[in-house]
PDB file of C-alpha atoms in Angstrom:
ATOM      1  CA  GLY A 238       0.248   0.397  -0.025  1.00 49.00           C
ATOM      2  CA  ILE A 239       0.344   3.534   0.640  1.00 54.00           C
ATOM      3  CA  SER A 240       4.110   4.449   3.024  1.00 52.00           C
ATOM      4  CA  LEU A 241       3.147   5.867   6.008  1.00 49.00           C
ATOM      5  CA  MET A 242       5.168   9.496   5.594  1.00 50.00           C
ATOM      6  CA  GLN A 243       3.149   9.103   1.782  1.00 54.00           C
ATOM      7  CA  LEU A 244      -0.405   9.131   3.628  1.00 53.00           C
ATOM      8  CA  GLU A 245       0.369  11.871   6.212  1.00 57.00           C
ATOM      9  CA  LEU A 246       1.213  14.508   2.839  1.00 60.00           C
ATOM     10  CA  PHE A 247      -2.895  13.650   1.914  1.00 59.00           C
ATOM     11  CA  ASP A 248      -5.724  15.609   4.060  1.00 72.00           C
ATOM     12  CA  LYS A 249      -8.527  13.625   4.695  1.00 73.00           C
ATOM     13  CA  GLU A 250     -10.194  14.271   1.862  1.00 76.00           C
ATOM     14  CA  ASP A 251      -7.817  13.182  -0.281  1.00 86.00           C
ATOM     15  CA  TRP A 252      -8.474   9.846   0.934  1.00 84.00           C
ATOM     16  CA  GLN A 253     -11.347   8.477  -0.746  1.00 88.00           C
ATOM     17  CA  ILE A 254      -9.003   8.956  -4.279  1.00 93.00           C
ATOM     18  CA  LEU A 255      -6.024   7.012  -2.326  1.00 89.00           C
ATOM     19  CA  LEU A 256      -8.823   4.417  -1.369  1.00 89.00           C
ATOM     20  CA  GLU A 257     -10.115   4.019  -4.895  1.00 92.00           C
ATOM     21  CA  ALA A 258      -6.570   4.246  -6.802  1.00 93.00           C
ATOM     22  CA  GLU A 259      -5.862   1.181  -4.313  1.00 92.00           C
ATOM     23  CA  GLU A 260      -8.508  -0.999  -5.728  1.00 94.00           C
ATOM     24  CA  TYR A 261      -7.263  -0.608  -8.764  1.00 95.00           C
ATOM     25  CA  PHE A 262      -2.988  -0.657  -8.313  1.00 94.00           C
ATOM     26  CA  ASP A 263      -4.262  -4.057  -6.185  1.00 94.00           C
ATOM     27  CA  TYR A 264      -6.037  -5.670  -9.801  1.00 95.00           C
ATOM     28  CA  LEU A 265      -2.604  -4.348 -11.746  1.00 95.00           C
ATOM     29  CA  GLN A 266      -0.654  -6.527  -9.217  1.00 95.00           C
ATOM     30  CA  LYS A 267      -3.358  -9.580  -8.892  1.00 95.00           C
ATOM     31  CA  PRO A 268      -2.482 -12.447 -11.485  1.00 95.00           C
ATOM     32  CA  ASN A 269      -4.517 -12.719 -14.474  1.00 95.00           C
ATOM     33  CA  GLU A 270      -5.741 -14.999 -16.595  1.00 95.00           C
ATOM     34  CA  ALA A 271      -5.473 -12.863 -20.628  1.00 94.00           C
ATOM     35  CA  PHE A 272      -1.920 -11.965 -18.803  1.00 94.00           C
ATOM     36  CA  SER A 273      -0.579 -15.826 -19.337  1.00 95.00           C
ATOM     37  CA  ASP A 274      -1.575 -16.135 -15.262  1.00 96.00           C
ATOM     38  CA  MET A 275       1.324 -12.911 -14.750  1.00 95.00           C
ATOM     39  CA  PRO A 276       0.247  -9.425 -13.470  1.00 95.00           C
ATOM     40  CA  VAL A 277      -1.030  -6.968 -15.252  1.00 95.00           C
ATOM     41  CA  CYS A 278       1.352  -4.049 -14.563  1.00 94.00           C
ATOM     42  CA  PRO A 279       3.887  -6.843 -13.033  1.00 92.00           C
ATOM     43  CA  PHE A 280       6.927  -4.472 -11.599  1.00 91.00           C
ATOM     44  CA  LEU A 281       3.765  -2.380  -9.582  1.00 91.00           C
ATOM     45  CA  LYS A 282       4.446  -4.564  -6.604  1.00 90.00           C
ATOM     46  CA  ALA A 283       8.031  -4.632  -6.585  1.00 89.00           C
ATOM     47  CA  GLU A 284       8.314  -0.435  -7.092  1.00 90.00           C
ATOM     48  CA  ARG A 285       5.318  -0.325  -3.895  1.00 89.00           C
ATOM     49  CA  GLU A 286       7.104  -2.374  -1.666  1.00 90.00           C
ATOM     50  CA  LYS A 287      10.497  -0.715  -1.799  1.00 91.00           C
ATOM     51  CA  ASP A 288       8.304   2.365  -1.579  1.00 90.00           C
ATOM     52  CA  ASN A 289      10.202   3.461  -5.101  1.00 91.00           C
ATOM     53  CA  LEU A 290       7.019   4.946  -6.515  1.00 93.00           C
ATOM     54  CA  MET A 291       5.436   8.072  -5.272  1.00 94.00           C
ATOM     55  CA  ILE A 292       1.710   9.487  -4.961  1.00 93.00           C
ATOM     56  CA  GLU A 293       0.924  12.688  -5.804  1.00 93.00           C
ATOM     57  CA  ILE A 294      -3.120  13.899  -6.598  1.00 93.00           C
ATOM     58  CA  TRP A 295      -2.582  16.215  -8.932  1.00 96.00           C
ATOM     59  CA  ARG A 296      -5.400  19.314  -9.019  1.00 95.00           C
ATOM     60  CA  PRO A 297      -4.235  21.356 -12.328  1.00 96.00           C
ATOM     61  CA  ASP A 298      -5.879  24.365 -10.277  1.00 95.00           C
ATOM     62  CA  GLU A 299      -4.006  24.220  -6.696  1.00 94.00           C
ATOM     63  CA  LYS A 300      -0.115  23.002  -8.838  1.00 93.00           C
ATOM     64  CA  PRO A 301       1.053  23.306 -12.120  1.00 93.00           C
ATOM     65  CA  LEU A 302       2.603  19.584 -13.491  1.00 93.00           C
ATOM     66  CA  ASN A 303       6.209  20.931 -13.820  1.00 91.00           C
ATOM     67  CA  THR A 304       6.368  21.529  -9.919  1.00 94.00           C
ATOM     68  CA  LEU A 305       5.356  17.817  -9.286  1.00 94.00           C
ATOM     69  CA  PHE A 306       7.414  16.664 -11.717  1.00 93.00           C
ATOM     70  CA  ARG A 307      10.294  18.537 -10.036  1.00 91.00           C
ATOM     71  CA  GLU A 308       9.832  17.496  -6.726  1.00 94.00           C
ATOM     72  CA  PHE A 309      10.301  14.082  -8.172  1.00 94.00           C
ATOM     73  CA  PHE A 310      13.191  14.730  -9.999  1.00 92.00           C
ATOM     74  CA  LYS A 311      14.763  15.861  -6.350  1.00 93.00           C
ATOM     75  CA  SER A 312      12.772  13.541  -4.902  1.00 93.00           C
ATOM     76  CA  ASP A 313      15.011  10.025  -4.127  1.00 93.00           C
ATOM     77  CA  TYR A 314      11.170   7.888  -5.995  1.00 94.00           C
ATOM     78  CA  ASP A 315      12.219   5.860  -9.228  1.00 92.00           C
ATOM     79  CA  SER A 316       8.647   6.652 -10.652  1.00 94.00           C
ATOM     80  CA  ALA A 317       5.920   8.222 -10.427  1.00 95.00           C
ATOM     81  CA  LEU A 318       1.874   7.300 -10.754  1.00 95.00           C
ATOM     82  CA  PHE A 319      -0.424  11.450 -10.797  1.00 97.00           C
ATOM     83  CA  ILE A 320      -3.624  10.779  -9.869  1.00 97.00           C
ATOM     84  CA  CYS A 321      -5.705  13.289 -11.843  1.00 97.00           C
ATOM     85  CA  ILE A 322      -8.542  15.214 -10.808  1.00 97.00           C
ATOM     86  CA  ASP A 323     -11.067  17.377 -12.653  1.00 95.00           C
ATOM     87  CA  VAL A 324     -11.235  20.885 -11.529  1.00 95.00           C
ATOM     88  CA  GLU A 325     -13.290  23.459 -12.476  1.00 95.00           C
ATOM     89  CA  GLY A 326     -12.838  24.655 -16.520  1.00 94.00           C
ATOM     90  CA  ILE A 327     -10.533  21.033 -16.694  1.00 94.00           C
ATOM     91  CA  SER A 328     -12.708  16.830 -16.498  1.00 96.00           C
ATOM     92  CA  PHE A 329     -10.342  14.589 -17.966  1.00 97.00           C
ATOM     93  CA  LYS A 330     -12.802  12.767 -19.702  1.00 96.00           C
ATOM     94  CA  ASP A 331     -12.457  15.799 -22.353  1.00 96.00           C
ATOM     95  CA  ILE A 332      -8.569  15.647 -23.151  1.00 94.00           C
ATOM     96  CA  THR A 333      -7.576  12.942 -25.529  1.00 93.00           C
ATOM     97  CA  ARG A 334      -4.752  10.828 -23.611  1.00 93.00           C
ATOM     98  CA  THR A 335      -2.415  10.537 -26.469  1.00 92.00           C
ATOM     99  CA  ASP A 336      -2.417  14.194 -27.321  1.00 95.00           C
ATOM    100  CA  TYR A 337      -1.504  14.641 -23.376  1.00 95.00           C
ATOM    101  CA  GLN A 338       1.098  12.448 -23.731  1.00 94.00           C
ATOM    102  CA  LYS A 339       2.656  13.591 -26.334  1.00 94.00           C
ATOM    103  CA  THR A 340       3.061  17.252 -24.885  1.00 94.00           C
ATOM    104  CA  ILE A 341       4.224  15.955 -21.697  1.00 94.00           C
ATOM    105  CA  GLN A 342       7.310  13.778 -23.887  1.00 91.00           C
ATOM    106  CA  GLY A 343       7.847  17.091 -25.880  1.00 91.00           C
ATOM    107  CA  PHE A 344       7.383  18.810 -22.420  1.00 89.00           C
ATOM    108  CA  LEU A 345      10.500  16.755 -20.588  1.00 88.00           C
ATOM    109  CA  LYS A 346      12.287  15.895 -24.507  1.00 87.00           C
ATOM    110  CA  ARG A 347      12.878  20.034 -23.898  1.00 86.00           C
ATOM    111  CA  TRP A 348      13.446  20.837 -20.012  1.00 85.00           C
ATOM    112  CA  SER A 349      16.066  20.028 -18.707  1.00 77.00           C
ATOM    113  CA  ASP A 350      19.564  16.883 -18.750  1.00 81.00           C
ATOM    114  CA  GLU A 351      17.236  14.773 -16.407  1.00 78.00           C
ATOM    115  CA  SER A 352      14.077  15.370 -17.550  1.00 77.00           C
ATOM    116  CA  ARG A 353      15.311  13.753 -20.572  1.00 84.00           C
ATOM    117  CA  LYS A 354      15.658  10.254 -19.475  1.00 90.00           C
ATOM    118  CA  TYR A 355      11.520  10.067 -18.102  1.00 91.00           C
ATOM    119  CA  LYS A 356       9.247   8.941 -19.992  1.00 92.00           C
ATOM    120  CA  ALA A 357       5.200   9.938 -19.204  1.00 93.00           C
ATOM    121  CA  LEU A 358       3.183   7.544 -19.665  1.00 93.00           C
ATOM    122  CA  CYS A 359      -1.026   8.469 -18.874  1.00 95.00           C
ATOM    123  CA  LEU A 360      -3.840   6.651 -18.537  1.00 95.00           C
ATOM    124  CA  SER A 361      -7.012   7.142 -19.348  1.00 96.00           C
ATOM    125  CA  PRO A 362     -10.471   5.198 -18.183  1.00 96.00           C
ATOM    126  CA  TYR A 363     -12.368   6.876 -20.636  1.00 95.00           C
ATOM    127  CA  GLU A 364     -10.659   5.832 -23.349  1.00 91.00           C
ATOM    128  CA  ASP A 365     -11.452   2.573 -25.264  1.00 88.00           C
ATOM    129  CA  PHE A 366      -8.220   0.645 -24.530  1.00 86.00           C
ATOM    130  CA  THR A 367      -7.234  -3.108 -24.218  1.00 88.00           C
ATOM    131  CA  ALA A 368      -3.918  -5.461 -23.792  1.00 90.00           C
ATOM    132  CA  ALA A 369      -5.264  -8.703 -24.097  1.00 92.00           C
ATOM    133  CA  GLY A 370      -8.050  -8.509 -24.526  1.00 89.00           C
ATOM    134  CA  GLU A 371      -9.161  -6.547 -21.043  1.00 91.00           C
ATOM    135  CA  ALA A 372     -10.475  -2.799 -20.747  1.00 92.00           C
ATOM    136  CA  THR A 373      -7.151  -3.085 -18.168  1.00 92.00           C
ATOM    137  CA  ARG A 374      -7.306   1.411 -17.839  1.00 92.00           C
ATOM    138  CA  LYS A 375     -11.428   1.340 -17.935  1.00 91.00           C
ATOM    139  CA  LYS A 376     -10.887   0.251 -14.033  1.00 90.00           C
ATOM    140  CA  ALA A 377      -8.784   2.941 -13.500  1.00 94.00           C
ATOM    141  CA  PRO A 378     -10.616   5.729 -10.875  1.00 95.00           C
ATOM    142  CA  TYR A 379      -9.254   8.515 -12.405  1.00 97.00           C
ATOM    143  CA  PHE A 380      -6.776   9.582 -15.553  1.00 97.00           C
ATOM    144  CA  LEU A 381      -3.623   9.105 -14.227  1.00 97.00           C
ATOM    145  CA  ILE A 382      -0.236  10.347 -15.218  1.00 97.00           C
ATOM    146  CA  ASN A 383       2.494   7.508 -14.736  1.00 95.00           C
ATOM    147  CA  VAL A 384       6.762   8.794 -14.926  1.00 94.00           C
ATOM    148  CA  ALA A 385       9.060   6.013 -14.658  1.00 92.00           C
ATOM    149  CA  GLY A 386      13.081   6.546 -16.338  1.00 89.00           C
ATOM    150  CA  ARG A 387      13.701   5.450 -20.102  1.00 88.00           C
ATOM    151  CA  LYS A 388      15.911   3.108 -19.619  1.00 90.00           C
ATOM    152  CA  GLU A 389      13.486   0.906 -16.612  1.00 88.00           C
ATOM    153  CA  ILE A 390      11.452   1.292 -18.899  1.00 87.00           C
ATOM    154  CA  SER A 391      12.760  -0.391 -21.563  1.00 87.00           C
ATOM    155  CA  GLU A 392      14.207  -3.358 -19.828  1.00 89.00           C
ATOM    156  CA  SER A 393      11.178  -4.308 -18.228  1.00 89.00           C
ATOM    157  CA  HIS A 394       9.613  -4.400 -21.820  1.00 86.00           C
ATOM    158  CA  LYS A 395      12.578  -6.862 -22.546  1.00 89.00           C
ATOM    159  CA  LYS A 396      12.399  -9.031 -19.315  1.00 90.00           C
ATOM    160  CA  LEU A 397       8.384  -9.638 -20.331  1.00 91.00           C
ATOM    161  CA  LYS A 398       9.358 -10.767 -24.096  1.00 89.00           C
ATOM    162  CA  ASP A 399      10.909 -13.435 -22.882  1.00 89.00           C
ATOM    163  CA  THR A 400       7.724 -14.738 -20.772  1.00 93.00           C
ATOM    164  CA  LYS A 401       4.110 -15.862 -21.729  1.00 94.00           C
ATOM    165  CA  TYR A 402       3.317 -12.461 -20.985  1.00 94.00           C
ATOM    166  CA  PHE A 403       2.383 -11.540 -24.679  1.00 93.00           C
ATOM    167  CA  ASP A 404       1.049 -14.990 -25.027  1.00 93.00           C
ATOM    168  CA  ASN A 405      -2.923 -12.867 -25.710  1.00 93.00           C
ATOM    169  CA  PHE A 406      -1.900  -9.809 -26.896  1.00 92.00           C
ATOM    170  CA  SER A 407      -4.043  -9.701 -30.781  1.00 90.00           C
ATOM    171  CA  LYS A 408      -1.387  -8.497 -33.609  1.00 91.00           C
ATOM    172  CA  GLU A 409      -2.875  -5.264 -33.750  1.00 89.00           C
ATOM    173  CA  GLU A 410      -1.498  -4.480 -29.724  1.00 87.00           C
ATOM    174  CA  ARG A 411       1.610  -6.428 -30.226  1.00 86.00           C
ATOM    175  CA  LYS A 412       2.228  -4.330 -32.711  1.00 86.00           C
ATOM    176  CA  LYS A 413       1.031  -0.498 -30.753  1.00 82.00           C
ATOM    177  CA  LEU A 414       3.246  -2.285 -28.086  1.00 79.00           C
ATOM    178  CA  LYS A 415       6.535  -3.195 -30.802  1.00 80.00           C
ATOM    179  CA  VAL A 416       6.326  -6.110 -29.358  1.00 81.00           C
TER     180      VAL A 416
END
């Protein structure tokens, strides 16, 4: 789960958000038939057990996104997950995940040497997306931004290629993920 140190950073009103996110994390960590009895996200459990995942609730009207990135870069965390909350004038349901992800990637590439080491992946519960025929993102309670090292993502992807993880993926899904 979320470490005690991280919990102290959240207001009481955010507990419900965290509980909903925790349910989704549990789903992502459990063995799943569609993924050859591997978890949907095979590396999440280890990241969380080692307390290597920074979890932040992001309300765009309270803090700019680049501030979250700065806090992450200064931290000892290996990866980050930003839980995006709708605010007046911004509904994440109306945001096109692919465009938003490209914008963030462009920002990271231009921002600093440090930021170039990272890749951001956006996960939208509003997008019609499947992996191994399962709508894995539909179960997400919120629009999420995951930030991890490019090198680590590449190494993890290579490790999965040597397993049965991708066996149930369609040709189209495999092509999209470069398997």
